[in-house]
mmCIF file of C-alpha atoms in Angstrom:
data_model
loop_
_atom_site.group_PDB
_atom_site.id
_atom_site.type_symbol
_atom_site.label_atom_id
_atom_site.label_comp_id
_atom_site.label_asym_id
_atom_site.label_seq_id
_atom_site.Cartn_x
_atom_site.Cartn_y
_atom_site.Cartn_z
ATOM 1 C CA UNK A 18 92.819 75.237 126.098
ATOM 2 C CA UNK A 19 90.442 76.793 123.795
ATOM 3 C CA UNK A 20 88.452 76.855 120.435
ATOM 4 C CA UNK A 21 89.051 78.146 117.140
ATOM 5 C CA UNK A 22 87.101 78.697 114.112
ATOM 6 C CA UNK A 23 88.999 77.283 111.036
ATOM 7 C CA UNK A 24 87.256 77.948 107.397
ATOM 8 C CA UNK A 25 83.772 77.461 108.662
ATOM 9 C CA UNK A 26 84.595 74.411 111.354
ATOM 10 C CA UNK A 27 84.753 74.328 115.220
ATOM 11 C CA UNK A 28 87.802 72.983 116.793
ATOM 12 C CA UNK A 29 88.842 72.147 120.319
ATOM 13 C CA UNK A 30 92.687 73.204 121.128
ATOM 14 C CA UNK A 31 93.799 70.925 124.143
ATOM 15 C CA UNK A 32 96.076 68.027 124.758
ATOM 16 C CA UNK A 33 95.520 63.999 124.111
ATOM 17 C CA UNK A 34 96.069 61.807 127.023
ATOM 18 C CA UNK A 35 99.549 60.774 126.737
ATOM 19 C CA UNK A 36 100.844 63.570 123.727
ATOM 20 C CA UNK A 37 102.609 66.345 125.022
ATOM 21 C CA UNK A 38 101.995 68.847 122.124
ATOM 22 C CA UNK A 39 98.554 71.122 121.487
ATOM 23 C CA UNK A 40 96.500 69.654 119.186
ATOM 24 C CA UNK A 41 93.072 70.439 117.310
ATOM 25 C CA UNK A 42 90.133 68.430 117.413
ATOM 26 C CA UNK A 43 87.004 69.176 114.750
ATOM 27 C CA UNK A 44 84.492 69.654 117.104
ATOM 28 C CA UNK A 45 81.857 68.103 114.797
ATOM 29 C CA UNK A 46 83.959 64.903 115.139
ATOM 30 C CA UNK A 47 84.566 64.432 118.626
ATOM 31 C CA UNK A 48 82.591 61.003 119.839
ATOM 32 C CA UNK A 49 82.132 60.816 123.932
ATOM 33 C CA UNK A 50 82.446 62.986 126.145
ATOM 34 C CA UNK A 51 85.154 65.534 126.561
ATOM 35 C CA UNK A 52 86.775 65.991 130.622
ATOM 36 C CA UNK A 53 88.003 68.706 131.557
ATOM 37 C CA UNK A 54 90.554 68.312 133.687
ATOM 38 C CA UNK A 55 90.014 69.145 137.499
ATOM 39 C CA UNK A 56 92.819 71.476 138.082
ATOM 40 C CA UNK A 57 93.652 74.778 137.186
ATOM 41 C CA UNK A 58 95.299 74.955 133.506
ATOM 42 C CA UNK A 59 96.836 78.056 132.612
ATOM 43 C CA UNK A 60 97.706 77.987 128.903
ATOM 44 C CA UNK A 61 100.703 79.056 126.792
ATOM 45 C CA UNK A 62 99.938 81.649 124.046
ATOM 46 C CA UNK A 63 99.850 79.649 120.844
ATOM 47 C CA UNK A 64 103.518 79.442 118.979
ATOM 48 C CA UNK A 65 103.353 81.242 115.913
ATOM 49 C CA UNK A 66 105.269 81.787 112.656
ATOM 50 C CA UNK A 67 106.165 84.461 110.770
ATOM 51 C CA UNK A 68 104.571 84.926 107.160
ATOM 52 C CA UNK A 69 104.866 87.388 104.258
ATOM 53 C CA UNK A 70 102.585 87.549 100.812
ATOM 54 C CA UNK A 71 101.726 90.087 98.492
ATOM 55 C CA UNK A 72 98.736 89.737 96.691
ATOM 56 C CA UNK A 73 96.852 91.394 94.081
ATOM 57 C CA UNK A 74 94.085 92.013 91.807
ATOM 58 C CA UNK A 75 90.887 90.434 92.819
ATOM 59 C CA UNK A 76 91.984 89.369 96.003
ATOM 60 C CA UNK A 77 93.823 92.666 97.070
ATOM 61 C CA UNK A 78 90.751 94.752 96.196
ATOM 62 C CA UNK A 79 88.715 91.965 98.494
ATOM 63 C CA UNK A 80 91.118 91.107 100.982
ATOM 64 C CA UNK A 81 90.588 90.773 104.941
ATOM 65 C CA UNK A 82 92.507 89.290 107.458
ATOM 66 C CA UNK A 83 92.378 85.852 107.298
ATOM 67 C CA UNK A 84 95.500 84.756 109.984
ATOM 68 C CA UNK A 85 95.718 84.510 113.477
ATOM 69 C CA UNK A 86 97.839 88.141 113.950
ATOM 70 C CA UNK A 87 97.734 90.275 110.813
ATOM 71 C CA UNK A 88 99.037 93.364 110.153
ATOM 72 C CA UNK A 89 97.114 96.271 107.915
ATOM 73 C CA UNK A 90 98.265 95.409 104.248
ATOM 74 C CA UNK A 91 100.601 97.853 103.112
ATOM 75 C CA UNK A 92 101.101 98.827 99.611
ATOM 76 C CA UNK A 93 103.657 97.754 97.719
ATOM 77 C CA UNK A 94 103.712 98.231 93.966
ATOM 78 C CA UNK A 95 105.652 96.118 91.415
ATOM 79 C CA UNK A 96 106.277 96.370 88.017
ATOM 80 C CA UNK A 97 103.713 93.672 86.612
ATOM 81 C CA UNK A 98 101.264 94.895 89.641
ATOM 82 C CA UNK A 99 100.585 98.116 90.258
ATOM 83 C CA UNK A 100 97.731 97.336 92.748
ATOM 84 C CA UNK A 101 99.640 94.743 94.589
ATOM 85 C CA UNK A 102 99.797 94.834 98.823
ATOM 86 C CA UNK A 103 102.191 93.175 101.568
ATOM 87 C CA UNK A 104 101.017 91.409 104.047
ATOM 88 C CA UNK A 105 102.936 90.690 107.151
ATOM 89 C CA UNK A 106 101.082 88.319 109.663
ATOM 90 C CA UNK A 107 101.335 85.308 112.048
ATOM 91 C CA UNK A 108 100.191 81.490 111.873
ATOM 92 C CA UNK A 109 99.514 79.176 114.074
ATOM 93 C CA UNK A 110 99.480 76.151 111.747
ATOM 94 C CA UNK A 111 101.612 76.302 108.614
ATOM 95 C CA UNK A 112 99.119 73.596 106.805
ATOM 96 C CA UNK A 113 96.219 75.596 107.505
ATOM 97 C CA UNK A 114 98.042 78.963 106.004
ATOM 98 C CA UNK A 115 99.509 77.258 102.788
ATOM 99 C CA UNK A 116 96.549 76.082 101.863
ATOM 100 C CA UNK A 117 95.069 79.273 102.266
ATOM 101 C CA UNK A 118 97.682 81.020 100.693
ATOM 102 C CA UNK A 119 97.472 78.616 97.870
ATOM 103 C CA UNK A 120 93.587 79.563 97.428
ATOM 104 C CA UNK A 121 94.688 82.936 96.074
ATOM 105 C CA UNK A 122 96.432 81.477 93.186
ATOM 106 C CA UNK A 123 97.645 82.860 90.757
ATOM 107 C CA UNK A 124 97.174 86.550 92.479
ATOM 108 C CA UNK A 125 99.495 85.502 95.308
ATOM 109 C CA UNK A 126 103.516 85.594 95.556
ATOM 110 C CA UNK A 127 105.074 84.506 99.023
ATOM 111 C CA UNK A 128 108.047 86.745 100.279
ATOM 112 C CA UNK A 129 108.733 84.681 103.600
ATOM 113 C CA UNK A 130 109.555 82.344 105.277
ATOM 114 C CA UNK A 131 112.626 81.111 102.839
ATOM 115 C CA UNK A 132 111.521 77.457 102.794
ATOM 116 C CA UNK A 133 107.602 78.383 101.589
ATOM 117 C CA UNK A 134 108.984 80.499 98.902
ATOM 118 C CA UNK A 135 111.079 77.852 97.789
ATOM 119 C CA UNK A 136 107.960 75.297 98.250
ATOM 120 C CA UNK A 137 105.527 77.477 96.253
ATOM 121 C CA UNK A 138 108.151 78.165 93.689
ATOM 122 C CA UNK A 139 108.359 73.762 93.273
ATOM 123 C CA UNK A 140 104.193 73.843 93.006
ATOM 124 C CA UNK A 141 104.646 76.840 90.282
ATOM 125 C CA UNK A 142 107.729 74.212 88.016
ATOM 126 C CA UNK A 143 104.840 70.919 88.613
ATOM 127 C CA UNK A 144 102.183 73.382 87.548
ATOM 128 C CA UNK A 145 104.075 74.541 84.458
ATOM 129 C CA UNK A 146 104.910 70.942 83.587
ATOM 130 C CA UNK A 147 101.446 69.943 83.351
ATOM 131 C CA UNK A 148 99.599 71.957 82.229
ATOM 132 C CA UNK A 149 102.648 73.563 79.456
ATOM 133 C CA UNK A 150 104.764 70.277 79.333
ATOM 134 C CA UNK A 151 107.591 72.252 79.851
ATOM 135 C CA UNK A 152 110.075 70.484 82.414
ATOM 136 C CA UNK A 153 111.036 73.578 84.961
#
């Protein structure tokens, strides 16, 4: 179906004999050869999902788009960051975008969607409880 470039790797976006679901395949990986099929394959536009962050400090004075659709960061002052920005994008791959998001720690703070607000908030009580010993 295609190739994307995912922090600094190749990968092939097709099907697996058999699976009826897009996958990825690190190009760098693949052993054999790859077929393409011999008919015409018109492809569905990628599903995405919604995401919201705000970020600040050294990442919002660095920042650049870093998800599949992103839209221009937006500022959006708080009262413990003055410099802070929202960011309202698309993913394509949830895995792919938490870790990312989680590679902005501590400057990051998801807004949506509700159940990776409520996952980041569990990594922020483990976090606490190791390194503070505080239970959350």
């Amino acid at each position: 179906m295609g190739l994307d470039w995912k922090d600094g790797r190749l990968y092939l976006i097709g099907y697996k004999l058999g699976k009826t679901y897009e996958q990825s395949f690190r190009i760098d990986l693949i052993v054999g050869d790859v077929q393409v099929l011999p008919f015409k394959f018109v492809p569905k536009p990628p599903r995405t999902y919604p995401i919201s962050f705000r970020v600040w400090g050294r990442i919002a004075k660095g920042y650049s788009k870093r998800f599949y659709q992103e839209d221009e960061p937006i500022p959006n002052p708080c009262d413990r960051y003055p410099d802070a920005v929202l960011i309202r994008a698309q993913t394509t791959n949830c895995f792919w975008a938490k870790r990312r998001l989680l590679g902005y720690l501590p400057f990051v703070e998801v807004v949506e969607p509700g159940w990776l607000v409520k996952e980041f908030g569990e990594i922020a009580q483990e976090m606490v409880a190791i390194y503070f010993g505080v239970e959350g």
